[in-house]
GROMACS .gro file of N, CA and C in nm:
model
  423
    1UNK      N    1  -0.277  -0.325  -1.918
    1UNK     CA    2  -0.367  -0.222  -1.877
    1UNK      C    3  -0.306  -0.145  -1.760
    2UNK      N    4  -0.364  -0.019  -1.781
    2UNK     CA    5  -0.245   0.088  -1.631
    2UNK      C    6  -0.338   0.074  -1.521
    3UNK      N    7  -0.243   0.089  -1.436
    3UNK     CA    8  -0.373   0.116  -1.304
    3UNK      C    9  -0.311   0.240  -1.252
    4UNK      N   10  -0.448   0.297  -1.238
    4UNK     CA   11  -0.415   0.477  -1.211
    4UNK      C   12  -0.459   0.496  -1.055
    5UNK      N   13  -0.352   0.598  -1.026
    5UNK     CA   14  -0.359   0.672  -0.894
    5UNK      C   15  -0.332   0.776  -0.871
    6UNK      N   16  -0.460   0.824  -0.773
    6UNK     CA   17  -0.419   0.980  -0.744
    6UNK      C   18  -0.428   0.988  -0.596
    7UNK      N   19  -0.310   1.038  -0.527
    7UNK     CA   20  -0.250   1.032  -0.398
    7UNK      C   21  -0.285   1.168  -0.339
    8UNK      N   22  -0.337   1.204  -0.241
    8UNK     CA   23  -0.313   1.336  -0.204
    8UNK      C   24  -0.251   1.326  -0.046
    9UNK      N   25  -0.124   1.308   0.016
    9UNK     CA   26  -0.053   1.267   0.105
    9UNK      C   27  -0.069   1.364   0.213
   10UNK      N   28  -0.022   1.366   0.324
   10UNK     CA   29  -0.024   1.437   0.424
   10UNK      C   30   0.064   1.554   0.401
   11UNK      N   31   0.007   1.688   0.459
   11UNK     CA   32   0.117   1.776   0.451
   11UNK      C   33   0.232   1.745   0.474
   12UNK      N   34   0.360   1.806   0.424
   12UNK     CA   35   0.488   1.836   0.473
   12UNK      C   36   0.472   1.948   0.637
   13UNK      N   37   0.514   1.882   0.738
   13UNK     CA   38   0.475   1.964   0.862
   13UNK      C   39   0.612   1.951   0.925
   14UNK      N   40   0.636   2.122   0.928
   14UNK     CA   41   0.757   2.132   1.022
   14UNK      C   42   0.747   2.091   1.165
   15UNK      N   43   0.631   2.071   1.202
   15UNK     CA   44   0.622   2.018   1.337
   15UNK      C   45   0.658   1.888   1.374
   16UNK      N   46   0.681   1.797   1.280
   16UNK     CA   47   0.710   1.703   1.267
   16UNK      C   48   0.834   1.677   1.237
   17UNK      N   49   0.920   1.789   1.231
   17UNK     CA   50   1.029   1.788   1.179
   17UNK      C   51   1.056   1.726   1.015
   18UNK      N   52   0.956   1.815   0.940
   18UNK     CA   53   1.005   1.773   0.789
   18UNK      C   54   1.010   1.923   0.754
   19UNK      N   55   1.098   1.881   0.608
   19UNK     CA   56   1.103   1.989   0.551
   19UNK      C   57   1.074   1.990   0.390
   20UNK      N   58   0.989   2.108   0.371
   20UNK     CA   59   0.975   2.113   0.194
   20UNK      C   60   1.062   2.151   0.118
   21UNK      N   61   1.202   2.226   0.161
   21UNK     CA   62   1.307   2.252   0.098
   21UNK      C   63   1.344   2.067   0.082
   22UNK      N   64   1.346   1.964   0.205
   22UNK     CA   65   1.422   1.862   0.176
   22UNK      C   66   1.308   1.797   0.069
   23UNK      N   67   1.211   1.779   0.102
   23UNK     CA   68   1.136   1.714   0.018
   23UNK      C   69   1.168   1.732  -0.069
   24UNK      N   70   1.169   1.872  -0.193
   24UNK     CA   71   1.171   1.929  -0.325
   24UNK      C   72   1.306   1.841  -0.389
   25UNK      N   73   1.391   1.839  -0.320
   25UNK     CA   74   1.553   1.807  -0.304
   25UNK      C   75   1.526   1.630  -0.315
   26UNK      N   76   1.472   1.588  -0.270
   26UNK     CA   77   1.446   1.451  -0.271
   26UNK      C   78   1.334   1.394  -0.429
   27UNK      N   79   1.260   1.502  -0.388
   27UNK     CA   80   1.153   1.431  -0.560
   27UNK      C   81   1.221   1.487  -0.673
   28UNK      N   82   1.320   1.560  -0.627
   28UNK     CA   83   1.351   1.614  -0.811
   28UNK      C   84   1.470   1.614  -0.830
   29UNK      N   85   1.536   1.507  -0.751
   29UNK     CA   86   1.704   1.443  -0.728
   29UNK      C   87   1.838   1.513  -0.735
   30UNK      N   88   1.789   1.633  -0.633
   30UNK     CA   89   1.906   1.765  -0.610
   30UNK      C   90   1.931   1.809  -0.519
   31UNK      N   91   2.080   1.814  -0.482
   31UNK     CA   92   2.094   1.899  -0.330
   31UNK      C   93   2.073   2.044  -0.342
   32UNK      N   94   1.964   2.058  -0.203
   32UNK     CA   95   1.957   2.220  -0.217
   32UNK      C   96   2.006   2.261  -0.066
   33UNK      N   97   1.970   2.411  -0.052
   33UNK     CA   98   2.061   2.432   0.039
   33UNK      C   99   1.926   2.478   0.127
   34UNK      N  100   1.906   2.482   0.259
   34UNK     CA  101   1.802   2.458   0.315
   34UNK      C  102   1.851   2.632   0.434
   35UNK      N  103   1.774   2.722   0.417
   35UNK     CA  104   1.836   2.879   0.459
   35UNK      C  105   1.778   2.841   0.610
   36UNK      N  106   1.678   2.789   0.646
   36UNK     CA  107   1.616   2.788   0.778
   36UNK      C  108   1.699   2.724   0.891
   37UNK      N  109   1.715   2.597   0.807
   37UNK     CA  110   1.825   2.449   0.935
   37UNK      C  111   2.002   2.490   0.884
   38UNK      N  112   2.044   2.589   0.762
   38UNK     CA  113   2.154   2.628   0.682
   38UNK      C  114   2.272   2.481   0.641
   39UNK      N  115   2.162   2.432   0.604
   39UNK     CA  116   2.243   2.251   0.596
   39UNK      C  117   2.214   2.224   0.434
   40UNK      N  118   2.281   2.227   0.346
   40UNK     CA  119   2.244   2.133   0.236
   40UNK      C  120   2.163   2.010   0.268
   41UNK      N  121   2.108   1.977   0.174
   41UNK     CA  122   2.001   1.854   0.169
   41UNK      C  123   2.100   1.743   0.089
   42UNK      N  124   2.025   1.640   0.174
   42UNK     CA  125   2.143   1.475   0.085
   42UNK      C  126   2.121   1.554  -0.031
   43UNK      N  127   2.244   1.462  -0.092
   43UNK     CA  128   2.220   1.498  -0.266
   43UNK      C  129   2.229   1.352  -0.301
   44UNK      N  130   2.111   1.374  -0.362
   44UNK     CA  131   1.992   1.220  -0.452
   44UNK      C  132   2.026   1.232  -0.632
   45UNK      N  133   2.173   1.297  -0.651
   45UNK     CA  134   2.217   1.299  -0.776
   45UNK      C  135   2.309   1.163  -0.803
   46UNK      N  136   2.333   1.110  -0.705
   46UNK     CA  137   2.356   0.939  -0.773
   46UNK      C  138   2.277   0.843  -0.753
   47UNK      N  139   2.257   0.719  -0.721
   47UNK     CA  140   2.158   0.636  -0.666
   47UNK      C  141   2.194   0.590  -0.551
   48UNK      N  142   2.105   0.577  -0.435
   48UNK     CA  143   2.115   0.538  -0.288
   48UNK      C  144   1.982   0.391  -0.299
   49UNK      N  145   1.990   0.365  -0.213
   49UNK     CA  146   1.917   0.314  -0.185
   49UNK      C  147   1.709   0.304  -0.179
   50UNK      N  148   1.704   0.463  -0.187
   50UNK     CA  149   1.553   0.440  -0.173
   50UNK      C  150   1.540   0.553  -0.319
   51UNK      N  151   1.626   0.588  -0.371
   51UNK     CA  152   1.626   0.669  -0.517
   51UNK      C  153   1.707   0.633  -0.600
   52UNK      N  154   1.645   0.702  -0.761
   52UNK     CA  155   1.735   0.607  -0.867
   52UNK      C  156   1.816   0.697  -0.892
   53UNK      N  157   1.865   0.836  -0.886
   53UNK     CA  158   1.948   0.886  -0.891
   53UNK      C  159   1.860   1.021  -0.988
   54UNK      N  160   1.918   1.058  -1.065
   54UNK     CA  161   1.912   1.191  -1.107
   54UNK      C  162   1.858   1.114  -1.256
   55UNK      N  163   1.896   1.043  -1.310
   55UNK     CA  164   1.851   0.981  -1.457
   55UNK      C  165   1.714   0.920  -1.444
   56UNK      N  166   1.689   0.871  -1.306
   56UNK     CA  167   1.568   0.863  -1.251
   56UNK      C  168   1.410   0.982  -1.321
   57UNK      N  169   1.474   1.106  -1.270
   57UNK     CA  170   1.349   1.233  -1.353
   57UNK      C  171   1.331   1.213  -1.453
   58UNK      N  172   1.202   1.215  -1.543
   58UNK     CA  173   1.222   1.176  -1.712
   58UNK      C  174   1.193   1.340  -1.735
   59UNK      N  175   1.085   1.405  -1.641
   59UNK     CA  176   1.020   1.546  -1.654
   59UNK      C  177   1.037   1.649  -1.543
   60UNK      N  178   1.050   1.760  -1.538
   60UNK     CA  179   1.030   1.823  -1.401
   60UNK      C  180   1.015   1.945  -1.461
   61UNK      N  181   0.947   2.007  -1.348
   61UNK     CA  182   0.891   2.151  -1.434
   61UNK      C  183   0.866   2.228  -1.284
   62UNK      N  184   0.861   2.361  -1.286
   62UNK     CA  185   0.769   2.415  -1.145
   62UNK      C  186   0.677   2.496  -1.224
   63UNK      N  187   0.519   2.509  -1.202
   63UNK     CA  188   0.415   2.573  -1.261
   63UNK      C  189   0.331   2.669  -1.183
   64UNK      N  190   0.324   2.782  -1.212
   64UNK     CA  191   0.312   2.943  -1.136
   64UNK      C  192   0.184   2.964  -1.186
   65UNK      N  193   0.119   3.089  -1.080
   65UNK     CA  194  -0.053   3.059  -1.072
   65UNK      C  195   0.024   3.208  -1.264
   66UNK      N  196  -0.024   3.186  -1.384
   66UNK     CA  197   0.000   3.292  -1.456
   66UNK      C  198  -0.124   3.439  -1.444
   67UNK      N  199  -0.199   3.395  -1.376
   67UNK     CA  200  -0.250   3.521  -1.366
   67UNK      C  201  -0.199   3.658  -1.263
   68UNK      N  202  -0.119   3.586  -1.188
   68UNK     CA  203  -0.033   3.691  -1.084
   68UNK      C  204   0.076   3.700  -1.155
   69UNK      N  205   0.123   3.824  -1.095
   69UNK     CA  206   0.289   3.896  -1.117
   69UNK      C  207   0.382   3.807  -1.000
   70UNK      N  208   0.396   3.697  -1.083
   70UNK     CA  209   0.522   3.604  -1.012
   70UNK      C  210   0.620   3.634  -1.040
   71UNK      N  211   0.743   3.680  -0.932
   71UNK     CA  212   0.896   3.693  -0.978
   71UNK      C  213   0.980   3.621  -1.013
   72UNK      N  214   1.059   3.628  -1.100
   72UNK     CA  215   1.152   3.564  -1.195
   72UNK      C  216   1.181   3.476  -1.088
   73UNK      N  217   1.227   3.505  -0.973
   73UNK     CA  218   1.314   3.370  -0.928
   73UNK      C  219   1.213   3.267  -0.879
   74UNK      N  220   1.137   3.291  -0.871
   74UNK     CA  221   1.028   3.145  -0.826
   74UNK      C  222   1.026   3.043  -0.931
   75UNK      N  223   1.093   3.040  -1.048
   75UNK     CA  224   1.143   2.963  -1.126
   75UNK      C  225   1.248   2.851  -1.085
   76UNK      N  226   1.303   2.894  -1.000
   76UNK     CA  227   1.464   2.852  -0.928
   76UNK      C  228   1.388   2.753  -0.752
   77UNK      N  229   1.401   2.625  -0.782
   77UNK     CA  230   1.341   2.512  -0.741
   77UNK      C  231   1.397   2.603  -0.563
   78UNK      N  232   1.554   2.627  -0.548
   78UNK     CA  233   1.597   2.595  -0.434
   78UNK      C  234   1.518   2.763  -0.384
   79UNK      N  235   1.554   2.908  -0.478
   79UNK     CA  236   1.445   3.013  -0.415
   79UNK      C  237   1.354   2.996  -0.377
   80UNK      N  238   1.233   2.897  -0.439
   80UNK     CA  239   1.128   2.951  -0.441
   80UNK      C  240   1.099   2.858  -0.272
   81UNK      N  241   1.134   2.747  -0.257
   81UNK     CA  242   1.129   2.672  -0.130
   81UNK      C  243   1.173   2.790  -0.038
   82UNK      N  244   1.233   2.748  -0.017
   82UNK     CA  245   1.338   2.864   0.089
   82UNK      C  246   1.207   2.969   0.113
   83UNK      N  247   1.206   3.053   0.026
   83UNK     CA  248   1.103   3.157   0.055
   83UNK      C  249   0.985   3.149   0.074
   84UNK      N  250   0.902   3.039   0.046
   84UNK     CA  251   0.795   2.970   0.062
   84UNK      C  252   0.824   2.940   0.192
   85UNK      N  253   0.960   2.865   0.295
   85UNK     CA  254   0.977   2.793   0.386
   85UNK      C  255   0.966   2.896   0.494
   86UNK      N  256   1.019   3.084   0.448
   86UNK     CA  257   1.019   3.171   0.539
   86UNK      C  258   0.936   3.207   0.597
   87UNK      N  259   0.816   3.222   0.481
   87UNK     CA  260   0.706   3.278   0.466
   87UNK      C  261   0.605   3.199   0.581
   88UNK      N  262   0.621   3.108   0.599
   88UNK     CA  263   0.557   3.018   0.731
   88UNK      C  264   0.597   3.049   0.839
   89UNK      N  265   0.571   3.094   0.969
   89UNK     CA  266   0.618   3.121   1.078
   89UNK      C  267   0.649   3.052   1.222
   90UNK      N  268   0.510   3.016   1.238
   90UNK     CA  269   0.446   2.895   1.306
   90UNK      C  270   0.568   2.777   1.276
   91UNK      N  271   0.566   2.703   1.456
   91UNK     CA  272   0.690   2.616   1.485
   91UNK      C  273   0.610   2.484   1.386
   92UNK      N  274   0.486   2.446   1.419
   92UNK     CA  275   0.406   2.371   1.327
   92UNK      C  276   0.340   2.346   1.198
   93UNK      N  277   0.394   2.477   1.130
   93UNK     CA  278   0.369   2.497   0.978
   93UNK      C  279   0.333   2.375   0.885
   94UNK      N  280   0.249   2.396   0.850
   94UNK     CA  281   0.271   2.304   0.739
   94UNK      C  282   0.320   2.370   0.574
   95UNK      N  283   0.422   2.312   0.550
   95UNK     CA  284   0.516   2.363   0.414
   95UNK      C  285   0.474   2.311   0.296
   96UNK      N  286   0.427   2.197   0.237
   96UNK     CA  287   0.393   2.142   0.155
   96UNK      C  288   0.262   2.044   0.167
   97UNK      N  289   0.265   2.056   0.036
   97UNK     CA  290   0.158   1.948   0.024
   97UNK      C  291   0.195   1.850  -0.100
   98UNK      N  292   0.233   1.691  -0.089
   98UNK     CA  293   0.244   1.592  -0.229
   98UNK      C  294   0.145   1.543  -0.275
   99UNK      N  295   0.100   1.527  -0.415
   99UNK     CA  296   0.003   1.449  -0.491
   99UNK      C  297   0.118   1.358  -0.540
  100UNK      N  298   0.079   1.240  -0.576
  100UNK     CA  299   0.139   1.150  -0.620
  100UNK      C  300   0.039   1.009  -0.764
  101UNK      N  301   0.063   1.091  -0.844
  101UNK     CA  302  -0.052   1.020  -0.950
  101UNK      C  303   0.051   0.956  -1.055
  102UNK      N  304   0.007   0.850  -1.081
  102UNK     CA  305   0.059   0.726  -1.187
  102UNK      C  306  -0.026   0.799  -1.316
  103UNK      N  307   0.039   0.799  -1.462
  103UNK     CA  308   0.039   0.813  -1.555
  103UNK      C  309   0.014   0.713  -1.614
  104UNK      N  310  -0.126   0.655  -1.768
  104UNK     CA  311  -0.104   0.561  -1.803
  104UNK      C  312   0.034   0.540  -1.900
  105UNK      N  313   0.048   0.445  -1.891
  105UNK     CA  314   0.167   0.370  -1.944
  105UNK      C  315   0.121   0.370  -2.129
  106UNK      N  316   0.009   0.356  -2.141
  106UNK     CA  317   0.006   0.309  -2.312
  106UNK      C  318  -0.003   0.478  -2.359
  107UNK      N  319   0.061   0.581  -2.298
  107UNK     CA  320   0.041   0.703  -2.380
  107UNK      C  321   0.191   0.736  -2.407
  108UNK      N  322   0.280   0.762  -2.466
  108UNK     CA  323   0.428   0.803  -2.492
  108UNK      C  324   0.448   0.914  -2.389
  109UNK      N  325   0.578   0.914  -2.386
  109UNK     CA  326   0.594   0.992  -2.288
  109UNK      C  327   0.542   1.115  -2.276
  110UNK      N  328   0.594   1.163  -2.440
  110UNK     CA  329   0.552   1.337  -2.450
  110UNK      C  330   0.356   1.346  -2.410
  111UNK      N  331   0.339   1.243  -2.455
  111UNK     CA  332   0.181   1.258  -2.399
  111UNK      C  333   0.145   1.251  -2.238
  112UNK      N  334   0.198   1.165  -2.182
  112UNK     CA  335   0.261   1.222  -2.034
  112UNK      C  336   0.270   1.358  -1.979
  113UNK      N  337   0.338   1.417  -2.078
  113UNK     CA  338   0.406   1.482  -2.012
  113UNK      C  339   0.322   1.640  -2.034
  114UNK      N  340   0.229   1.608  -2.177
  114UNK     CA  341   0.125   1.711  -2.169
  114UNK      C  342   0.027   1.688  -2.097
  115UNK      N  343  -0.011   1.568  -2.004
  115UNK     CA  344  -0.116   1.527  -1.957
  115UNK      C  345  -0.103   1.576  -1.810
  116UNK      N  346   0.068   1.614  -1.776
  116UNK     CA  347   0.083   1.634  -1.659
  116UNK      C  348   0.045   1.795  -1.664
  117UNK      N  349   0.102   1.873  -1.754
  117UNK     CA  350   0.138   1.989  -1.763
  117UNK      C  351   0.032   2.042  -1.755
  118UNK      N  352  -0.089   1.977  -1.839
  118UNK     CA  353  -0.212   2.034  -1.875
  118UNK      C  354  -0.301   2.066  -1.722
  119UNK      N  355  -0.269   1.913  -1.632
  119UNK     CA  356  -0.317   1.916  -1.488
  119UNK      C  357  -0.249   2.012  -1.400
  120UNK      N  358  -0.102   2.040  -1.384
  120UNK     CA  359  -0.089   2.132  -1.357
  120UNK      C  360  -0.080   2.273  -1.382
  121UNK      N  361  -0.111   2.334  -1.470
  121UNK     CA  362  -0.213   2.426  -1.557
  121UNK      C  363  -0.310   2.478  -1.434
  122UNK      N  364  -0.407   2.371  -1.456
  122UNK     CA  365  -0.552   2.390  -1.426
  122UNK      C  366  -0.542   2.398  -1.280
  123UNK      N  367  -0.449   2.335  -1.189
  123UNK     CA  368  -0.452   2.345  -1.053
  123UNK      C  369  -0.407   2.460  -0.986
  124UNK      N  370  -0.300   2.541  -1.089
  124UNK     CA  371  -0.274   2.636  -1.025
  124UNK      C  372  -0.364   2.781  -1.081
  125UNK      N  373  -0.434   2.749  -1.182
  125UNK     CA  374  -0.496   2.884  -1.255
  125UNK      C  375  -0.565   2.948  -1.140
  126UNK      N  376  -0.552   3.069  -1.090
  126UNK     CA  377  -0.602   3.142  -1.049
  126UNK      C  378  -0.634   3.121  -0.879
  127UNK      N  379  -0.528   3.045  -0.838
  127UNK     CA  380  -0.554   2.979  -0.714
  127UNK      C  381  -0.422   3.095  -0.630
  128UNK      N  382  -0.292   3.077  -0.703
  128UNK     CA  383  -0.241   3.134  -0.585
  128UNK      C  384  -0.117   3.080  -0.583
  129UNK      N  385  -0.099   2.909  -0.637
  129UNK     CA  386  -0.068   2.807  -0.607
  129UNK      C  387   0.039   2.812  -0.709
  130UNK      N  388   0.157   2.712  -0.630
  130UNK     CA  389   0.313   2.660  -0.743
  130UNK      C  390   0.254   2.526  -0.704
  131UNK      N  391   0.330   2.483  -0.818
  131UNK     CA  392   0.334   2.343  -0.885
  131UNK      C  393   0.495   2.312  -0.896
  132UNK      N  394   0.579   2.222  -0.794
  132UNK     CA  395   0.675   2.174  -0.838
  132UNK      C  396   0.672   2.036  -0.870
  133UNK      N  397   0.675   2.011  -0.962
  133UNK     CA  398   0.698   1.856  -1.031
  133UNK      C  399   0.756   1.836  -1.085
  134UNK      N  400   0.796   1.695  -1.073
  134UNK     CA  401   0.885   1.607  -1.105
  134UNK      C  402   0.809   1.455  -1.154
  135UNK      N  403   0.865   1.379  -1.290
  135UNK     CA  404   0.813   1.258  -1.328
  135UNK      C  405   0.901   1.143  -1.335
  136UNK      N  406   0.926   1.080  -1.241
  136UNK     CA  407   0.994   0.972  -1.240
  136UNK      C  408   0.980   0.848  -1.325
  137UNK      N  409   1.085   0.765  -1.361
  137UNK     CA  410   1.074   0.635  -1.378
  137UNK      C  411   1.027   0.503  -1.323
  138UNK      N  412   0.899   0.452  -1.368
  138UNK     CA  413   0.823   0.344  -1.323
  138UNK      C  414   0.927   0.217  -1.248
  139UNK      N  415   0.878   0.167  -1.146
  139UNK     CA  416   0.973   0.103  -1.085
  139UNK      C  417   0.972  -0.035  -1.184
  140UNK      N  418   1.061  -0.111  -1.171
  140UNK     CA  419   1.083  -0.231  -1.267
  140UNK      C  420   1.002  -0.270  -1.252
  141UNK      N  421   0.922  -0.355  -1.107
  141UNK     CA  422   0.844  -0.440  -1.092
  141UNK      C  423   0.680  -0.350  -1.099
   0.00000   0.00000   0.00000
């Protein structure tokens, strides 16, 4: 039987010294290049220690509010951060926000993966809102 969770975590806060360019770079196992601090982000394309590497993602997608005239490049994981990251001004910004929800296990993946799509759909319809996600591999234990 699955046991389900839905996480809604603390902002990403530059005041705190985080960043949503690094975050994005970390959940969806890619170095990006970060225009604000001008530092590439680790690159989480092999396995380290607290990630499984890049074979790790089974899904990843970014999902745009479709009722606005969104530009082509907000498609592009490392643009759309970056410009999202500019767009904040404030030394205390907050840049992001993570949900973190477990999928049941007895549905196949592709059902997963419409179950995710479908939720992020509905979260961004008419809000305003991107959706970058990423679906990782269940930890062994």
């Amino acid at each position: 039987m699955s046991q389900y969770r839905f996480s809604l975590s603390k902002a990403v806060s530059r005041g705190k010294g985080q960043s949503a360019v690094a975050k994005a770079a970390y959940n969806g196992r890619e170095q990006l290049h970060d225009n604000r601090t001008d530092k590439f982000t680790r690159n989480y394309g092999t396995p380290t220690k607290n990630s499984g590497g890049k074979d790790d993602v089974l899904f990843s997608g970014i999902f745009l509010d479709t009722t606005r005239d969104v530009p082509e490049w907000a498609t592009d994981r490392q643009k759309m951060w970056n410009a999202q990251s500019a767009a904040e001004k404030r030394k205390d910004a907050r840049e992001a926000q993570e949900i973190i929800v477990n999928l049941p296990w007895e549905l196949s993946q592709k059902q997963r993966e419409y179950m995710l799509t479908d939720f992020c759909r509905e979260l961004t319809r008419g809000t305003g809102r991107i959706a970058d996600v990423n679906m990782h591999k269940a930890p062994k234990h």
